[in-house]
Short mmCIF file of C-alpha atoms and ligand atoms in Angstrom, two decimals:
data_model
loop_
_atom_site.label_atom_id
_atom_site.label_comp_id
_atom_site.label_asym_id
_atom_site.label_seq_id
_atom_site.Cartn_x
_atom_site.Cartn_y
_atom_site.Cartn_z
CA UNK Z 1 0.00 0.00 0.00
CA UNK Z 2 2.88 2.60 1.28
CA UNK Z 3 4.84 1.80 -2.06
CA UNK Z 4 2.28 1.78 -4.43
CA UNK Z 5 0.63 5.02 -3.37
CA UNK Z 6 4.20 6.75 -3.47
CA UNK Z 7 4.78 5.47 -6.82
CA UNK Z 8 1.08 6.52 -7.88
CA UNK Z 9 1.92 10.10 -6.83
CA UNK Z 10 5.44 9.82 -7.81
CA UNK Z 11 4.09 9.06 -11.43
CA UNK Z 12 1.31 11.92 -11.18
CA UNK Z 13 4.78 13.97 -10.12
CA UNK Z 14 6.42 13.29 -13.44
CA UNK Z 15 3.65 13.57 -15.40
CA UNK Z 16 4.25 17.39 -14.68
CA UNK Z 17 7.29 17.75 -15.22
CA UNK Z 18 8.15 17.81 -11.47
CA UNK Z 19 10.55 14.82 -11.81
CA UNK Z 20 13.49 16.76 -9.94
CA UNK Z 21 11.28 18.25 -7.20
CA UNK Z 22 9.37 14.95 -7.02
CA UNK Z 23 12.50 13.04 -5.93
CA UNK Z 24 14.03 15.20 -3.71
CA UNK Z 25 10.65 15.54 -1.56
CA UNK Z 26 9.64 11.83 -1.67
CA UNK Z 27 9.82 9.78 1.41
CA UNK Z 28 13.51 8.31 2.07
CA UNK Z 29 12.00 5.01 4.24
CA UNK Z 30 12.90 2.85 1.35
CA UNK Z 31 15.15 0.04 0.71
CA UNK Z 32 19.29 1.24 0.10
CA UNK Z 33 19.77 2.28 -3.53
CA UNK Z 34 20.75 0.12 -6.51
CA UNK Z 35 21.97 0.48 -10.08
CA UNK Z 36 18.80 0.01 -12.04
CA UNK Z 37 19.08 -0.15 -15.71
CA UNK Z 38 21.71 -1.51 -13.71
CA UNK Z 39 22.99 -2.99 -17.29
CA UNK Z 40 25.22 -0.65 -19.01
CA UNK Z 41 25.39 2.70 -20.82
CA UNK Z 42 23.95 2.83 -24.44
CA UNK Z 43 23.82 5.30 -27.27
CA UNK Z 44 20.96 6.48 -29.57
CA UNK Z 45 23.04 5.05 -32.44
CA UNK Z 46 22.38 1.44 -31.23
CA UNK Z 47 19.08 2.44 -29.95
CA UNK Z 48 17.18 5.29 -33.01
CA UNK Z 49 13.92 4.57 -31.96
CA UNK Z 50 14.33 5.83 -28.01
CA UNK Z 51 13.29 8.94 -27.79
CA UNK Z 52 13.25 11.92 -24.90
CA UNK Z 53 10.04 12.77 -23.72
CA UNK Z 54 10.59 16.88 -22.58
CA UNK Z 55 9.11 19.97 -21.41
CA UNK Z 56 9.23 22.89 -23.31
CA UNK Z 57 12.75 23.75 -21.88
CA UNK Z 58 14.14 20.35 -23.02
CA UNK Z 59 13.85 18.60 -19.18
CA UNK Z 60 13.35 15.13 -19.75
CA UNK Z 61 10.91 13.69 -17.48
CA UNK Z 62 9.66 10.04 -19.23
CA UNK Z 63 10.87 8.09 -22.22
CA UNK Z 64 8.80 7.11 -25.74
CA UNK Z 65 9.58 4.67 -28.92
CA UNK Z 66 9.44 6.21 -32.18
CA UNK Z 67 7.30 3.93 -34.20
CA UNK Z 68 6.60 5.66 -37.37
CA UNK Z 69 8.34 8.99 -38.62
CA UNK Z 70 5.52 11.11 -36.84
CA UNK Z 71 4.52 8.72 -34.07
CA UNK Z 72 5.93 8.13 -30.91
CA UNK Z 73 4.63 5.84 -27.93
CA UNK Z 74 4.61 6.60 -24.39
CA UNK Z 75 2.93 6.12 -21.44
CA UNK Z 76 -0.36 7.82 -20.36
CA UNK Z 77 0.68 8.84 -17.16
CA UNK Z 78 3.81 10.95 -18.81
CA UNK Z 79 1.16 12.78 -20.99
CA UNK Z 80 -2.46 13.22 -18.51
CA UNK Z 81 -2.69 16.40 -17.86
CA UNK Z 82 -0.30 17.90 -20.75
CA UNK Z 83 -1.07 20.06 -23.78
CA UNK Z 84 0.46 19.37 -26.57
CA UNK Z 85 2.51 22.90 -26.64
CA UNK Z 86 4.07 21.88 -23.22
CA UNK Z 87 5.74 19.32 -24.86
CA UNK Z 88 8.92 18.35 -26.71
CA UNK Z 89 10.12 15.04 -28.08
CA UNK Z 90 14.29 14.85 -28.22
CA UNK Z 91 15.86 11.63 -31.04
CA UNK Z 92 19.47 11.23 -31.72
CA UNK Z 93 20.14 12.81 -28.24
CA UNK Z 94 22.63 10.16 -26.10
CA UNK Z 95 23.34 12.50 -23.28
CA UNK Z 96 20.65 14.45 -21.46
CA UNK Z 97 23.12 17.76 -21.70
CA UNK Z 98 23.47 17.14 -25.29
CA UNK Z 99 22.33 19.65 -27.72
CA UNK Z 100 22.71 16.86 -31.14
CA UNK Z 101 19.61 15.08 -32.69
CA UNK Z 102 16.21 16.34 -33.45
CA UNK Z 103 14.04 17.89 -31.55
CA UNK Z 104 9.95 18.16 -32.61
CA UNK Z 105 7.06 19.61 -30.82
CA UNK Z 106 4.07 17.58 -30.45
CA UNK Z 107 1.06 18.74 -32.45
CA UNK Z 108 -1.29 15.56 -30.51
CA UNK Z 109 -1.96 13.79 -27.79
CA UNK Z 110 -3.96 10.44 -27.89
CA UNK Z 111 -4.38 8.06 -24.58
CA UNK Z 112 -6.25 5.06 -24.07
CA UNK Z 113 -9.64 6.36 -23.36
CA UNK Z 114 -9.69 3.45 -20.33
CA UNK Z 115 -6.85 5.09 -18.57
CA UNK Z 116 -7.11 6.80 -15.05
CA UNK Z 117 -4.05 5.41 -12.70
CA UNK Z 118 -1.36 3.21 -13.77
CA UNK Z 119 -2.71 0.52 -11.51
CA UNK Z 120 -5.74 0.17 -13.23
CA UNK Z 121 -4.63 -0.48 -16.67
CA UNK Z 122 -4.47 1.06 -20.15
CA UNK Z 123 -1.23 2.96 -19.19
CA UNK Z 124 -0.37 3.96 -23.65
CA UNK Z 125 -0.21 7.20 -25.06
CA UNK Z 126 1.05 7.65 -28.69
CA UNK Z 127 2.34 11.47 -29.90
CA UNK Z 128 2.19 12.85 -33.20
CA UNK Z 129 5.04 14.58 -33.95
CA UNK Z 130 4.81 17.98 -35.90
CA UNK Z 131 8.96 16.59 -37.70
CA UNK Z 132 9.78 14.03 -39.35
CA UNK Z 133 12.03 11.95 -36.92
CA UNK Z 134 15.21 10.64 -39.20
CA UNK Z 135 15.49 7.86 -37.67
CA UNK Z 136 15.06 3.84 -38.04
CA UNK Z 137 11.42 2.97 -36.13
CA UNK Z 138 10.99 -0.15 -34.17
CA UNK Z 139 8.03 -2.40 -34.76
CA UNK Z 140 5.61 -3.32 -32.40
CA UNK Z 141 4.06 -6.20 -31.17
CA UNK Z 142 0.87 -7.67 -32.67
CA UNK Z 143 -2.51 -7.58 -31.04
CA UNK Z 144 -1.93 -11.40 -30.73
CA UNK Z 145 1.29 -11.26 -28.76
CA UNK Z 146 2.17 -14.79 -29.45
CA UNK Z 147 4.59 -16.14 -27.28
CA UNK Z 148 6.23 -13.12 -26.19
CA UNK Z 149 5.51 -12.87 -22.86
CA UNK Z 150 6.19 -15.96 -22.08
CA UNK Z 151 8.02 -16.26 -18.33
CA UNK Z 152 11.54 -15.76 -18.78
CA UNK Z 153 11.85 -14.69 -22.06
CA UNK Z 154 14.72 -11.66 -22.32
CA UNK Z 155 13.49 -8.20 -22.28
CA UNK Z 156 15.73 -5.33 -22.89
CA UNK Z 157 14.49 -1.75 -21.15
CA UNK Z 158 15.49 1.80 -21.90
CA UNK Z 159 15.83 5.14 -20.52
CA UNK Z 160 17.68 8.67 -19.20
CA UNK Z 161 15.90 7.80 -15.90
CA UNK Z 162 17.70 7.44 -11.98
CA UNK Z 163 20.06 4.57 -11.29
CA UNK Z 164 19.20 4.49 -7.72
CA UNK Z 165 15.57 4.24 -5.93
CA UNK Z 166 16.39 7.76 -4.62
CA UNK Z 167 19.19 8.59 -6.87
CA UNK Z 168 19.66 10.55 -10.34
CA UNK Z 169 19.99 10.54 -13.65
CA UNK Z 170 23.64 8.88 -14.80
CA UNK Z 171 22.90 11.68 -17.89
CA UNK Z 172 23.32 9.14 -19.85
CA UNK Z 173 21.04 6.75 -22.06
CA UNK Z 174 21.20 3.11 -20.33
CA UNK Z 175 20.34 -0.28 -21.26
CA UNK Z 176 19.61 -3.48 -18.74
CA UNK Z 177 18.08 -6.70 -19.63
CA UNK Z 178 15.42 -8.72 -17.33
CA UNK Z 179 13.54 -11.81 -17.62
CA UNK Z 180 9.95 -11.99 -17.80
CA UNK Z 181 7.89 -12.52 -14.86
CA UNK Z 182 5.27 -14.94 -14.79
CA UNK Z 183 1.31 -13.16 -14.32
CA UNK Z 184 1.33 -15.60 -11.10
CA UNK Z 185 3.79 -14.57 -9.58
CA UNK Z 186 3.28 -10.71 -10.73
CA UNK Z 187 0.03 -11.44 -8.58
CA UNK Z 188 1.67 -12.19 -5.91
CA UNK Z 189 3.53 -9.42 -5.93
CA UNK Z 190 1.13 -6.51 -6.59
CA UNK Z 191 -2.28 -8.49 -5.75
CA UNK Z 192 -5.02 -7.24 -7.39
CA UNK Z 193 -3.12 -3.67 -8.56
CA UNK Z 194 -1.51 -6.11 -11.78
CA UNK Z 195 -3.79 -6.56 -13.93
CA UNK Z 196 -3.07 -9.42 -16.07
CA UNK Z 197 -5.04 -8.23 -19.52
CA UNK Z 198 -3.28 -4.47 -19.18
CA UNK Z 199 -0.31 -5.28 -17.68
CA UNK Z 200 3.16 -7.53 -17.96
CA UNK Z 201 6.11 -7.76 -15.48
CA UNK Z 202 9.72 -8.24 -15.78
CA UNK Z 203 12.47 -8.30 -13.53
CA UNK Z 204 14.94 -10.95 -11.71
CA UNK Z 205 13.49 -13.14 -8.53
CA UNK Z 206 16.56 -10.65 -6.15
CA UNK Z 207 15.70 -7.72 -7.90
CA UNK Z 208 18.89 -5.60 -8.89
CA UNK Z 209 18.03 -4.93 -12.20
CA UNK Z 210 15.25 -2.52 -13.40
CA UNK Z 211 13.86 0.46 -14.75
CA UNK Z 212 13.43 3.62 -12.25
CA UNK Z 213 12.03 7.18 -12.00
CA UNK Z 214 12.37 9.04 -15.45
CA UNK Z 215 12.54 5.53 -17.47
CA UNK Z 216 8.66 5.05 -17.93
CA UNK Z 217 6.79 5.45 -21.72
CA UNK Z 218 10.41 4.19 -22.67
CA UNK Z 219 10.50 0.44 -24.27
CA UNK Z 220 10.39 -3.23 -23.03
CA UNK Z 221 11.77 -4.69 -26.42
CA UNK Z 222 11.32 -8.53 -26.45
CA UNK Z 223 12.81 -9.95 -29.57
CA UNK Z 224 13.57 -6.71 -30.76
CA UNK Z 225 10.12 -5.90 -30.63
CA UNK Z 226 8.27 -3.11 -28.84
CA UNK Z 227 6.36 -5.55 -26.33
CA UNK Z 228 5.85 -2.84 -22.94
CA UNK Z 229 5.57 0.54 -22.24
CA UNK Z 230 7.64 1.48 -19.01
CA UNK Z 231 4.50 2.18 -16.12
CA UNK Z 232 5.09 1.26 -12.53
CA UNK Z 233 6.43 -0.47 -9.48
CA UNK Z 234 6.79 -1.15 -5.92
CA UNK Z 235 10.09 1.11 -5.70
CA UNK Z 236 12.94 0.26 -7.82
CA UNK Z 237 15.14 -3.18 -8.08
CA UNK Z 238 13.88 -4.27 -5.10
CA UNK Z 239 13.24 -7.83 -4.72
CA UNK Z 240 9.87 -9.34 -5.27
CA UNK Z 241 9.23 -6.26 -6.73
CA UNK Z 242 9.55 -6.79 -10.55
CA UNK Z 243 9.01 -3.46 -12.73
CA UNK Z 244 5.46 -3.33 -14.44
CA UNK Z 245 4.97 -2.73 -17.57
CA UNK Z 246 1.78 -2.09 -19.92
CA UNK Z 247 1.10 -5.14 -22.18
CA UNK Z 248 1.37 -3.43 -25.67
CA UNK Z 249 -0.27 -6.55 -27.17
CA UNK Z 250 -3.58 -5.19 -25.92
CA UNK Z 251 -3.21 -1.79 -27.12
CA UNK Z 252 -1.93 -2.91 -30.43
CA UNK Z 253 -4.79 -2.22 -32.52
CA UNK Z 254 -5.55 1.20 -30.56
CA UNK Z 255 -2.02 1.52 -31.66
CA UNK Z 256 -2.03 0.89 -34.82
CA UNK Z 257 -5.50 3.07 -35.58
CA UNK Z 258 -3.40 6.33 -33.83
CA UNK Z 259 -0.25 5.90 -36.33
CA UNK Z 260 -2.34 5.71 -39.29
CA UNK Z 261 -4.49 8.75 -38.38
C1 4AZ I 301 8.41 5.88 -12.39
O1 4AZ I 301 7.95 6.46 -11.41
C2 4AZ I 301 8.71 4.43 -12.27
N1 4AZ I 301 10.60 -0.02 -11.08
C3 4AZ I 301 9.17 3.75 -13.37
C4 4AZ I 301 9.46 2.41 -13.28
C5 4AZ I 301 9.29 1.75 -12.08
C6 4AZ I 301 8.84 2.43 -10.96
C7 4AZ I 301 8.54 3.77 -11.06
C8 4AZ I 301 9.60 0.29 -12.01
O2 4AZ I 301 8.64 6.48 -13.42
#
């Protein structure tokens, strides 16, 4: 209850653009930090398609997958709230202190109509770009999904976000790969606050390893396919506390309809 609630307001938080102030007020009882993306640093050369979700002063607050020259996925919860003018979306851009790739404004904002809290589901935004991204897309999974979230299949995540539970941004772009978790035993983690049709979660059994504060709307890629959208957690890492991501599959069609509009 205690970690869910901070990570419901913590999300609310960056959905504002309040990412730095968000952190710095949030409660400290929480387990000692860890490397999250805890993988390794990465480049926007390997990885085109990950792209900077940013204010209108270029502070990154929440990642997003270009999927089509104009069309970039995020989460919901990065974009409630917004107006499209508030809004910037950064490619090419490795460092967070860069000043290299392309930056667009957004001219729309679509969510899932469902959506209200990342615990309850439907956590998928896509942006229309008003430029032309020049850079390689990734694809995205089909509404079928078959067989890619099967438990323990290899999913690579994404982002600019903290390294630590209560730490920041390495400045770079970082890369970490994590097994997927079994809906089971995501239930047992998170009760009835996973929802199974919405929702998929990935992480290792002792924790260590996951996406943090600043990562979410950034990409689960399973078989080099978009497959998740960055949402929530209990916390960071922590141990039978695997990150939660939304279950693109579902949201595939809804996709689809927003990147041909
Ligand atoms: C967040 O607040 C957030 N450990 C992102 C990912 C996770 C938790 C919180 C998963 O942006």
């Amino acid at each position: 209850m205690f970690g869910l609630t901070r990570v419901r307001r913590t999300a609310a938080a960056v959905a504002f653009g309040a990412a730095a102030a968000a952190l710095s007020t949030a409660p400290s009882a929480v387990a000692a930090p860890r490397p999250v993306v805890g993988g390794t640093t990465t480049t926007t050369a390997e990885y085109p398609f990950v792209m900077q979700v940013t204010d209108a002063t270029g502070g990154q607050f929440c990642g997003g997958t270009l999927v089509a020259p104009t069309k970039v996925v995020t989460a919901a919860h990065c974009v409630v709230g917004e107006t499209p003018g508030k809004l910037r979306v950064v490619g090419g851009r490795t460092h967070l202190d860069g000043t290299d790739g392309t930056v667009s404004e957004v001219s729309r904002i679509w969510f899932d109509p469902g959506y209200t809290d990342v615990v309850d589901g439907g956590d998928v935004a896509v942006l229309t770009l008003a430029t032309r991204m020049p850079y390689a897309t990734a694809a995205y999974v089909s509404p079928a999904g078959t067989g890619v979230y099967a438990p323990g299949m290899t999913a690579r995540v994404l982002g600019w976000g903290t390294t630590g539970e209560n730490g920041g941004s390495s400045g770079q772009l970082r890369t970490a790969t994590v097994p997927v978790v079994s809906d089971t035993e995501c239930r047992d983690s998170y009760g009835s606050d996973f929802v199974a049709s919405d929702m998929v979660c990935a992480g290792y059994p002792s924790g260590g390893v996951d996406t943090c504060q600043g990562d979410s709307g950034g990409p689960l890629l399973i078989g080099g396919v978009l497959a998740g959208i960055t949402s929530w957690g209990n916390g960071c890492a922590e141990a039978g506390r695997p990150g939660v991501y939304t279950r693109l599959a579902s949201f595939s069609s809804l996709v689809t309809e927003q990147v041909l509009t």
